[in-house]
Every structure is written in C-alpha cells, then in structure tokens.
Amino acid sequence: MRYITPRKAATGLGSTRSGTADHWAMTVSAWALLILTPFFMITVGGAIGLPREELIAHFGRPWPGIVTALFVIVGMVHFMKGTRIMIDDYFQHSARKAAIIVSVIFGWAVIAAAVFALAKMALFTIAI
Amino acid sequence: MADVNRGNRPLSPHLQVYKLPIAAVTSILTRATGHALVAGILLLVWWLVAAVSGPGAFAAADWVMRSWLGFLILTGSAWALWYHLLAGIRHLFYDAGYMLEIEQAEKSSWAIIIGSVVLTLLTLILFFIF
C-alpha cells in the first residue's frame, strides 16, 4: 500500500491527453444528436407499421435516409465512447480490454448493418 | 493516532441505509438509459435489414415491431431517448459550469424526470394520431 494521496500520485504525469479528446468528442456528438433526435423520431415514427414496399420507398427518400443514417452513425460513435467511460469505471486489466474490443466491434457492426440497409433502399428506390 | 481504534468504527457510507439523493438517481439513470437504448437501436436496425433481405424476414421483424414486446421496447426506448437527451442537456450545462448547486441539481433532476415522461406521452399521442 502506498501512503500517498491520489493527487500526489497523479502529479507529474502530464495532461490527460486523449481523455480530453474523448470528452470533446462526446460534447460534439451530444450536440449533433440533440438536433438529430426529434427528426429521427418523426421519420422512424412515421415508418413503423408501413408495408414493406412503402417502408423501402420511405427510407429511400433523401431526408429520412440521411437522418436515419446520421442518427445511427453518430449515435453508435457516441455509444462506443460512452460505453468506454463505463468500462473504464467498472472493469480492470484484460476484462477491460475485452469489453472495449466487444463494444467497438458491436458499434461498427450496427453502423454497417444500418448503412447497408439504407443504401440498398435508396438504390432500390432509384430503380423504380 | 496510535490509541485510535481503527478496526471497530462504523464504515461510511452505509449503503443499506443510505437514501440516494434525487440528483444521484437521475445521474445513474443517465448512464442506464444510454446503455439500455441498445435494445431499441438493435430492433430498429434488424427491422431495416429485414426489409431489404426479403418478405419472410421482414414479416418476422414487422411482427415483432407491432407486438406487445415491440411496443414495450419502442415506448421504453422513446422514454430512454428523451430522458438521455434531457439529462445530456443538463450535462452540457454542468460542463460549462452552471447549475451545479445542490438545489439547482435537485430542480433539474425533477425537470428531467417530468420532462421525459411528458415528452414520451406526447410522442405516443402523436404516433397514434398520425
């Protein structure tokens, strides 16, 4: 056991470096999501319950497609960074590393799936 | 210092009898709602991918979306999203150095709780009208 305060232990280690970058990224994505959320809820709320053809045509249009894609991309980046803070709080050592890896892979997989579906809908809508 | 009995003193805080302040509850809920939103986004993305996969896949996703479970997840996600958004606004104020006094934090806590419930009800009303 070291008989020094946390303040003393941190002295001389320099700035938090990427810690401030993460905080700033959370601030920027928070503002983006603040603007996107009402539009996203309207565009998704208007699509729930639609038949398949109408649903594809709905998200194939520019505004619903772009709003939904942006919300999922920015939302999942915000999620990955937010989860990272939670992981740093509650996990240590290899469990922490494993949790970060799972969180980042999961985040990008969700983004890829959403972008793929929306792109396919947009391209299908051009065809008709 | 030597004659102080360090082994037999009550430990603080007593988690079993400690009543969480409303500001702590709303702070914890911010993190909880943020992570719980995974359920809503997964359902939504599954629904989108199913729509471009084929009629069978879409029928399954659409059925879940319209089921009571889907209603529960979507309504819960709407509340979680509004709650997280309002709590996020408060965090932006906190970061800028405002509203940090205890009384202000208690007031903003109630504003977040009441505001998120009102916005969720409004969302449901608008959804069922249109």
mmCIF file of C-alpha atoms in Angstrom:
data_model
loop_
_atom_site.group_PDB
_atom_site.id
_atom_site.type_symbol
_atom_site.label_atom_id
_atom_site.label_comp_id
_atom_site.label_asym_id
_atom_site.label_seq_id
_atom_site.Cartn_x
_atom_site.Cartn_y
_atom_site.Cartn_z
ATOM 1 C CA MET A 1 0.000 0.000 0.000
ATOM 2 C CA ARG A 2 1.346 3.413 -0.972
ATOM 3 C CA TYR A 3 0.855 6.139 1.614
ATOM 4 C CA ILE A 4 0.302 8.982 -0.872
ATOM 5 C CA THR A 5 -2.822 10.783 -1.950
ATOM 6 C CA PRO A 6 -4.280 10.232 -5.464
ATOM 7 C CA ARG A 7 -3.431 13.892 -6.160
ATOM 8 C CA LYS A 8 0.230 13.218 -5.365
ATOM 9 C CA ALA A 9 0.266 10.044 -7.456
ATOM 10 C CA ALA A 10 -1.046 11.961 -10.471
ATOM 11 C CA THR A 11 1.394 14.862 -10.154
ATOM 12 C CA GLY A 12 3.971 14.973 -12.916
ATOM 13 C CA LEU A 13 2.186 12.531 -15.204
ATOM 14 C CA GLY A 14 1.205 15.323 -17.574
ATOM 15 C CA SER A 15 -2.175 16.123 -19.065
ATOM 16 C CA THR A 16 -4.912 13.530 -19.604
ATOM 17 C CA ARG A 17 -4.106 13.639 -23.334
ATOM 18 C CA SER A 18 -6.754 11.569 -25.156
ATOM 19 C CA GLY A 19 -9.087 11.897 -22.136
ATOM 20 C CA THR A 20 -9.894 15.482 -23.116
ATOM 21 C CA ALA A 21 -10.301 14.462 -26.776
ATOM 22 C CA ASP A 22 -12.883 11.836 -25.743
ATOM 23 C CA HIS A 23 -14.732 14.397 -23.650
ATOM 24 C CA TRP A 24 -14.760 16.858 -26.530
ATOM 25 C CA ALA A 25 -15.968 14.155 -28.963
ATOM 26 C CA MET A 26 -18.825 13.364 -26.541
ATOM 27 C CA THR A 27 -19.749 17.067 -26.408
ATOM 28 C CA VAL A 28 -19.785 17.410 -30.205
ATOM 29 C CA SER A 29 -21.788 14.188 -30.768
ATOM 30 C CA ALA A 30 -24.175 15.204 -27.954
ATOM 31 C CA TRP A 31 -24.981 18.450 -29.784
ATOM 32 C CA ALA A 32 -25.390 16.590 -33.092
ATOM 33 C CA LEU A 33 -27.753 14.045 -31.501
ATOM 34 C CA LEU A 34 -29.679 16.827 -29.767
ATOM 35 C CA ILE A 35 -30.529 18.202 -33.228
ATOM 36 C CA LEU A 36 -30.984 14.785 -34.890
ATOM 37 C CA THR A 37 -33.204 13.119 -32.254
ATOM 38 C CA PRO A 38 -36.523 14.945 -32.956
ATOM 39 C CA PHE A 39 -36.141 14.458 -36.738
ATOM 40 C CA PHE A 40 -35.140 10.833 -36.234
ATOM 41 C CA MET A 41 -38.171 10.098 -34.030
ATOM 42 C CA ILE A 42 -40.528 11.719 -36.559
ATOM 43 C CA THR A 43 -39.049 9.860 -39.546
ATOM 44 C CA VAL A 44 -38.991 6.471 -37.773
ATOM 45 C CA GLY A 45 -42.369 7.024 -36.082
ATOM 46 C CA GLY A 46 -43.872 7.719 -39.496
ATOM 47 C CA ALA A 47 -42.457 4.459 -40.891
ATOM 48 C CA ILE A 48 -43.481 1.966 -38.177
ATOM 49 C CA GLY A 49 -46.280 -0.258 -39.437
ATOM 50 C CA LEU A 50 -45.798 0.551 -43.141
ATOM 51 C CA PRO A 51 -45.951 -2.347 -45.656
ATOM 52 C CA ARG A 52 -42.535 -3.455 -46.958
ATOM 53 C CA GLU A 53 -42.683 -1.603 -50.327
ATOM 54 C CA GLU A 54 -43.765 1.686 -48.702
ATOM 55 C CA LEU A 55 -41.144 1.292 -45.973
ATOM 56 C CA ILE A 56 -38.387 0.882 -48.576
ATOM 57 C CA ALA A 57 -39.701 3.890 -50.534
ATOM 58 C CA HIS A 58 -39.878 5.932 -47.289
ATOM 59 C CA PHE A 59 -36.239 5.353 -46.286
ATOM 60 C CA GLY A 60 -35.200 5.530 -49.954
ATOM 61 C CA ARG A 61 -36.027 9.241 -49.969
ATOM 62 C CA PRO A 62 -33.087 11.572 -49.097
ATOM 63 C CA TRP A 63 -34.324 13.166 -45.852
ATOM 64 C CA PRO A 64 -35.468 10.023 -43.951
ATOM 65 C CA GLY A 65 -32.464 8.075 -45.280
ATOM 66 C CA ILE A 66 -29.870 10.690 -44.337
ATOM 67 C CA VAL A 67 -31.429 11.464 -40.918
ATOM 68 C CA THR A 68 -31.620 7.759 -40.007
ATOM 69 C CA ALA A 69 -28.084 7.014 -41.255
ATOM 70 C CA LEU A 70 -26.659 10.019 -39.401
ATOM 71 C CA PHE A 71 -28.511 9.138 -36.202
ATOM 72 C CA VAL A 72 -27.263 5.526 -36.196
ATOM 73 C CA ILE A 73 -23.657 6.506 -37.097
ATOM 74 C CA VAL A 74 -23.336 9.427 -34.655
ATOM 75 C CA GLY A 75 -25.410 7.557 -32.058
ATOM 76 C CA MET A 76 -23.222 4.455 -32.130
ATOM 77 C CA VAL A 77 -19.986 6.507 -32.038
ATOM 78 C CA HIS A 78 -21.476 8.315 -29.004
ATOM 79 C CA PHE A 79 -22.406 4.856 -27.604
ATOM 80 C CA MET A 80 -18.886 3.454 -28.091
ATOM 81 C CA LYS A 81 -17.286 6.399 -26.307
ATOM 82 C CA GLY A 82 -19.950 6.406 -23.571
ATOM 83 C CA THR A 83 -19.551 2.660 -23.005
ATOM 84 C CA ARG A 84 -15.792 3.168 -22.839
ATOM 85 C CA ILE A 85 -16.266 5.521 -19.869
ATOM 86 C CA MET A 86 -18.449 2.914 -18.146
ATOM 87 C CA ILE A 87 -15.909 0.146 -18.896
ATOM 88 C CA ASP A 88 -13.039 2.290 -17.542
ATOM 89 C CA ASP A 89 -15.086 2.785 -14.333
ATOM 90 C CA TYR A 90 -16.008 -0.844 -13.644
ATOM 91 C CA PHE A 91 -13.508 -3.183 -15.382
ATOM 92 C CA GLN A 92 -9.775 -3.724 -14.969
ATOM 93 C CA HIS A 93 -6.951 -5.408 -16.875
ATOM 94 C CA SER A 94 -7.881 -7.967 -19.562
ATOM 95 C CA ALA A 95 -11.604 -7.803 -18.786
ATOM 96 C CA ARG A 96 -11.429 -4.083 -19.545
ATOM 97 C CA LYS A 97 -9.589 -4.647 -22.824
ATOM 98 C CA ALA A 98 -12.029 -7.398 -23.867
ATOM 99 C CA ALA A 99 -15.033 -5.211 -23.038
ATOM 100 C CA ILE A 100 -13.647 -2.294 -25.084
ATOM 101 C CA ILE A 101 -12.975 -4.588 -28.074
ATOM 102 C CA VAL A 102 -16.503 -6.080 -27.902
ATOM 103 C CA SER A 103 -18.075 -2.630 -27.592
ATOM 104 C CA VAL A 104 -16.198 -1.171 -30.593
ATOM 105 C CA ILE A 105 -16.823 -4.222 -32.827
ATOM 106 C CA PHE A 106 -20.515 -4.204 -31.861
ATOM 107 C CA GLY A 107 -20.809 -0.456 -32.529
ATOM 108 C CA TRP A 108 -19.322 -0.623 -36.030
ATOM 109 C CA ALA A 109 -21.330 -3.768 -36.877
ATOM 110 C CA VAL A 110 -24.580 -1.949 -36.058
ATOM 111 C CA ILE A 111 -23.452 1.047 -38.156
ATOM 112 C CA ALA A 112 -22.514 -1.195 -41.112
ATOM 113 C CA ALA A 113 -25.845 -3.053 -40.983
ATOM 114 C CA ALA A 114 -27.897 0.164 -40.884
ATOM 115 C CA VAL A 115 -25.902 1.880 -43.650
ATOM 116 C CA PHE A 116 -26.120 -1.248 -45.832
ATOM 117 C CA ALA A 117 -29.910 -1.467 -45.432
ATOM 118 C CA LEU A 118 -30.442 2.263 -46.038
ATOM 119 C CA ALA A 119 -28.130 2.306 -49.088
ATOM 120 C CA LYS A 120 -29.947 -0.682 -50.563
ATOM 121 C CA MET A 121 -33.296 1.044 -50.015
ATOM 122 C CA ALA A 122 -32.034 4.249 -51.662
ATOM 123 C CA LEU A 123 -30.638 2.353 -54.677
ATOM 124 C CA PHE A 124 -33.825 0.282 -54.993
ATOM 125 C CA THR A 125 -35.890 3.478 -54.986
ATOM 126 C CA ILE A 126 -33.806 4.877 -57.879
ATOM 127 C CA ALA A 127 -34.522 1.711 -59.885
ATOM 128 C CA ILE A 128 -38.306 2.340 -59.695
ATOM 129 C CA MET B 1 -3.061 8.367 16.436
ATOM 130 C CA ALA B 2 -1.747 5.152 17.961
ATOM 131 C CA ASP B 3 -4.542 4.668 20.531
ATOM 132 C CA VAL B 4 -7.344 5.199 17.987
ATOM 133 C CA ASN B 5 -9.302 2.008 17.399
ATOM 134 C CA ARG B 6 -9.358 1.826 13.592
ATOM 135 C CA GLY B 7 -10.878 -1.642 13.351
ATOM 136 C CA ASN B 8 -14.141 -1.164 15.207
ATOM 137 C CA ARG B 9 -15.543 2.062 13.816
ATOM 138 C CA PRO B 10 -18.637 2.302 11.645
ATOM 139 C CA LEU B 11 -17.815 2.401 7.971
ATOM 140 C CA SER B 12 -19.199 5.136 5.786
ATOM 141 C CA PRO B 13 -21.356 5.338 3.764
ATOM 142 C CA HIS B 14 -23.846 2.732 4.955
ATOM 143 C CA LEU B 15 -25.134 1.618 1.585
ATOM 144 C CA GLN B 16 -28.059 -0.323 3.076
ATOM 145 C CA VAL B 17 -29.494 2.674 4.913
ATOM 146 C CA TYR B 18 -28.220 5.387 2.581
ATOM 147 C CA LYS B 19 -31.047 7.137 0.741
ATOM 148 C CA LEU B 20 -29.773 8.183 -2.676
ATOM 149 C CA PRO B 21 -30.339 11.887 -3.364
ATOM 150 C CA ILE B 22 -32.548 12.588 -6.384
ATOM 151 C CA ALA B 23 -29.557 14.089 -8.235
ATOM 152 C CA ALA B 24 -27.661 10.790 -7.801
ATOM 153 C CA VAL B 25 -30.644 8.747 -9.028
ATOM 154 C CA THR B 26 -31.045 10.913 -12.140
ATOM 155 C CA SER B 27 -27.286 10.781 -12.784
ATOM 156 C CA ILE B 28 -27.215 6.966 -12.573
ATOM 157 C CA LEU B 29 -30.294 6.780 -14.832
ATOM 158 C CA THR B 30 -28.447 8.814 -17.479
ATOM 159 C CA ARG B 31 -25.893 6.041 -17.878
ATOM 160 C CA ALA B 32 -28.538 3.301 -17.572
ATOM 161 C CA THR B 33 -30.798 4.803 -20.269
ATOM 162 C CA GLY B 34 -27.829 5.369 -22.586
ATOM 163 C CA HIS B 35 -26.876 1.703 -22.428
ATOM 164 C CA ALA B 36 -30.466 0.414 -22.481
ATOM 165 C CA LEU B 37 -31.016 2.228 -25.799
ATOM 166 C CA VAL B 38 -29.017 -0.627 -27.394
ATOM 167 C CA ALA B 39 -32.238 -2.709 -27.337
ATOM 168 C CA GLY B 40 -34.146 -0.083 -29.322
ATOM 169 C CA ILE B 41 -31.420 0.514 -31.908
ATOM 170 C CA LEU B 42 -30.923 -3.254 -32.390
ATOM 171 C CA LEU B 43 -34.655 -3.752 -33.025
ATOM 172 C CA LEU B 44 -34.683 -0.810 -35.442
ATOM 173 C CA VAL B 45 -31.594 -1.927 -37.414
ATOM 174 C CA TRP B 46 -32.870 -5.532 -37.545
ATOM 175 C CA TRP B 47 -36.162 -4.165 -38.962
ATOM 176 C CA LEU B 48 -34.285 -2.112 -41.627
ATOM 177 C CA VAL B 49 -32.019 -5.012 -42.657
ATOM 178 C CA ALA B 50 -35.004 -7.396 -42.729
ATOM 179 C CA ALA B 51 -36.858 -5.031 -45.068
ATOM 180 C CA VAL B 52 -34.098 -5.356 -47.691
ATOM 181 C CA SER B 53 -33.483 -9.071 -47.025
ATOM 182 C CA GLY B 54 -36.856 -10.439 -48.188
ATOM 183 C CA PRO B 55 -40.585 -10.682 -47.458
ATOM 184 C CA GLY B 56 -40.190 -13.507 -44.927
ATOM 185 C CA ALA B 57 -37.503 -11.735 -42.901
ATOM 186 C CA PHE B 58 -39.497 -8.506 -42.978
ATOM 187 C CA ALA B 59 -42.706 -10.240 -41.869
ATOM 188 C CA ALA B 60 -40.900 -11.531 -38.766
ATOM 189 C CA ALA B 61 -39.324 -8.156 -37.886
ATOM 190 C CA ASP B 62 -42.548 -6.282 -38.608
ATOM 191 C CA TRP B 63 -44.488 -8.737 -36.424
ATOM 192 C CA VAL B 64 -42.094 -8.123 -33.503
ATOM 193 C CA MET B 65 -42.280 -4.340 -34.032
ATOM 194 C CA ARG B 66 -46.100 -4.435 -33.820
ATOM 195 C CA SER B 67 -46.258 -6.969 -30.957
ATOM 196 C CA TRP B 68 -46.653 -6.023 -27.296
ATOM 197 C CA LEU B 69 -42.934 -6.736 -26.827
ATOM 198 C CA GLY B 70 -42.100 -4.358 -29.685
ATOM 199 C CA PHE B 71 -44.443 -1.739 -28.210
ATOM 200 C CA LEU B 72 -42.729 -2.155 -24.850
ATOM 201 C CA ILE B 73 -39.217 -1.836 -26.355
ATOM 202 C CA LEU B 74 -40.135 1.103 -28.610
ATOM 203 C CA THR B 75 -42.030 3.015 -25.907
ATOM 204 C CA GLY B 76 -39.267 2.274 -23.399
ATOM 205 C CA SER B 77 -36.672 3.429 -25.938
ATOM 206 C CA ALA B 78 -38.633 6.619 -26.625
ATOM 207 C CA TRP B 79 -38.620 7.399 -22.893
ATOM 208 C CA ALA B 80 -34.938 6.403 -22.542
ATOM 209 C CA LEU B 81 -34.042 8.586 -25.541
ATOM 210 C CA TRP B 82 -35.930 11.633 -24.205
ATOM 211 C CA TYR B 83 -34.529 11.067 -20.710
ATOM 212 C CA HIS B 84 -30.958 10.697 -22.002
ATOM 213 C CA LEU B 85 -31.407 13.781 -24.203
ATOM 214 C CA LEU B 86 -32.679 15.968 -21.318
ATOM 215 C CA ALA B 87 -30.000 14.649 -18.948
ATOM 216 C CA GLY B 88 -27.446 15.262 -21.717
ATOM 217 C CA ILE B 89 -28.553 18.896 -21.966
ATOM 218 C CA ARG B 90 -28.015 19.188 -18.205
ATOM 219 C CA HIS B 91 -24.545 17.695 -18.638
ATOM 220 C CA LEU B 92 -23.697 20.377 -21.215
ATOM 221 C CA PHE B 93 -24.710 22.984 -18.600
ATOM 222 C CA TYR B 94 -22.641 21.157 -15.930
ATOM 223 C CA ASP B 95 -19.618 21.134 -18.265
ATOM 224 C CA ALA B 96 -19.971 24.872 -18.797
ATOM 225 C CA GLY B 97 -20.019 25.345 -15.008
ATOM 226 C CA TYR B 98 -23.715 26.124 -14.497
ATOM 227 C CA MET B 99 -26.477 24.596 -12.335
ATOM 228 C CA LEU B 100 -24.004 22.834 -10.056
ATOM 229 C CA GLU B 101 -25.562 23.972 -6.737
ATOM 230 C CA ILE B 102 -27.442 21.232 -4.855
ATOM 231 C CA GLU B 103 -30.816 22.992 -5.055
ATOM 232 C CA GLN B 104 -30.394 23.590 -8.784
ATOM 233 C CA ALA B 105 -29.377 19.958 -9.322
ATOM 234 C CA GLU B 106 -32.500 18.809 -7.454
ATOM 235 C CA LYS B 107 -34.716 21.080 -9.541
ATOM 236 C CA SER B 108 -33.118 19.967 -12.821
ATOM 237 C CA SER B 109 -33.492 16.332 -11.689
ATOM 238 C CA TRP B 110 -37.260 16.737 -11.361
ATOM 239 C CA ALA B 111 -37.362 18.664 -14.646
ATOM 240 C CA ILE B 112 -35.644 15.719 -16.387
ATOM 241 C CA ILE B 113 -37.976 13.117 -14.829
ATOM 242 C CA ILE B 114 -41.201 15.038 -15.506
ATOM 243 C CA GLY B 115 -39.997 16.324 -18.897
ATOM 244 C CA SER B 116 -39.066 12.853 -20.160
ATOM 245 C CA VAL B 117 -42.456 11.399 -19.146
ATOM 246 C CA VAL B 118 -44.350 14.305 -20.757
ATOM 247 C CA LEU B 119 -42.308 14.061 -23.979
ATOM 248 C CA THR B 120 -42.854 10.278 -24.124
ATOM 249 C CA LEU B 121 -46.632 10.695 -23.719
ATOM 250 C CA LEU B 122 -46.585 13.394 -26.418
ATOM 251 C CA THR B 123 -44.600 11.054 -28.697
ATOM 252 C CA LEU B 124 -47.152 8.249 -28.157
ATOM 253 C CA ILE B 125 -50.110 10.604 -28.768
ATOM 254 C CA LEU B 126 -48.542 11.979 -31.959
ATOM 255 C CA PHE B 127 -47.671 8.442 -33.103
ATOM 256 C CA PHE B 128 -51.224 7.154 -32.688
ATOM 257 C CA ILE B 129 -52.801 10.253 -34.294
ATOM 258 C CA PHE B 130 -50.617 10.131 -37.428
#
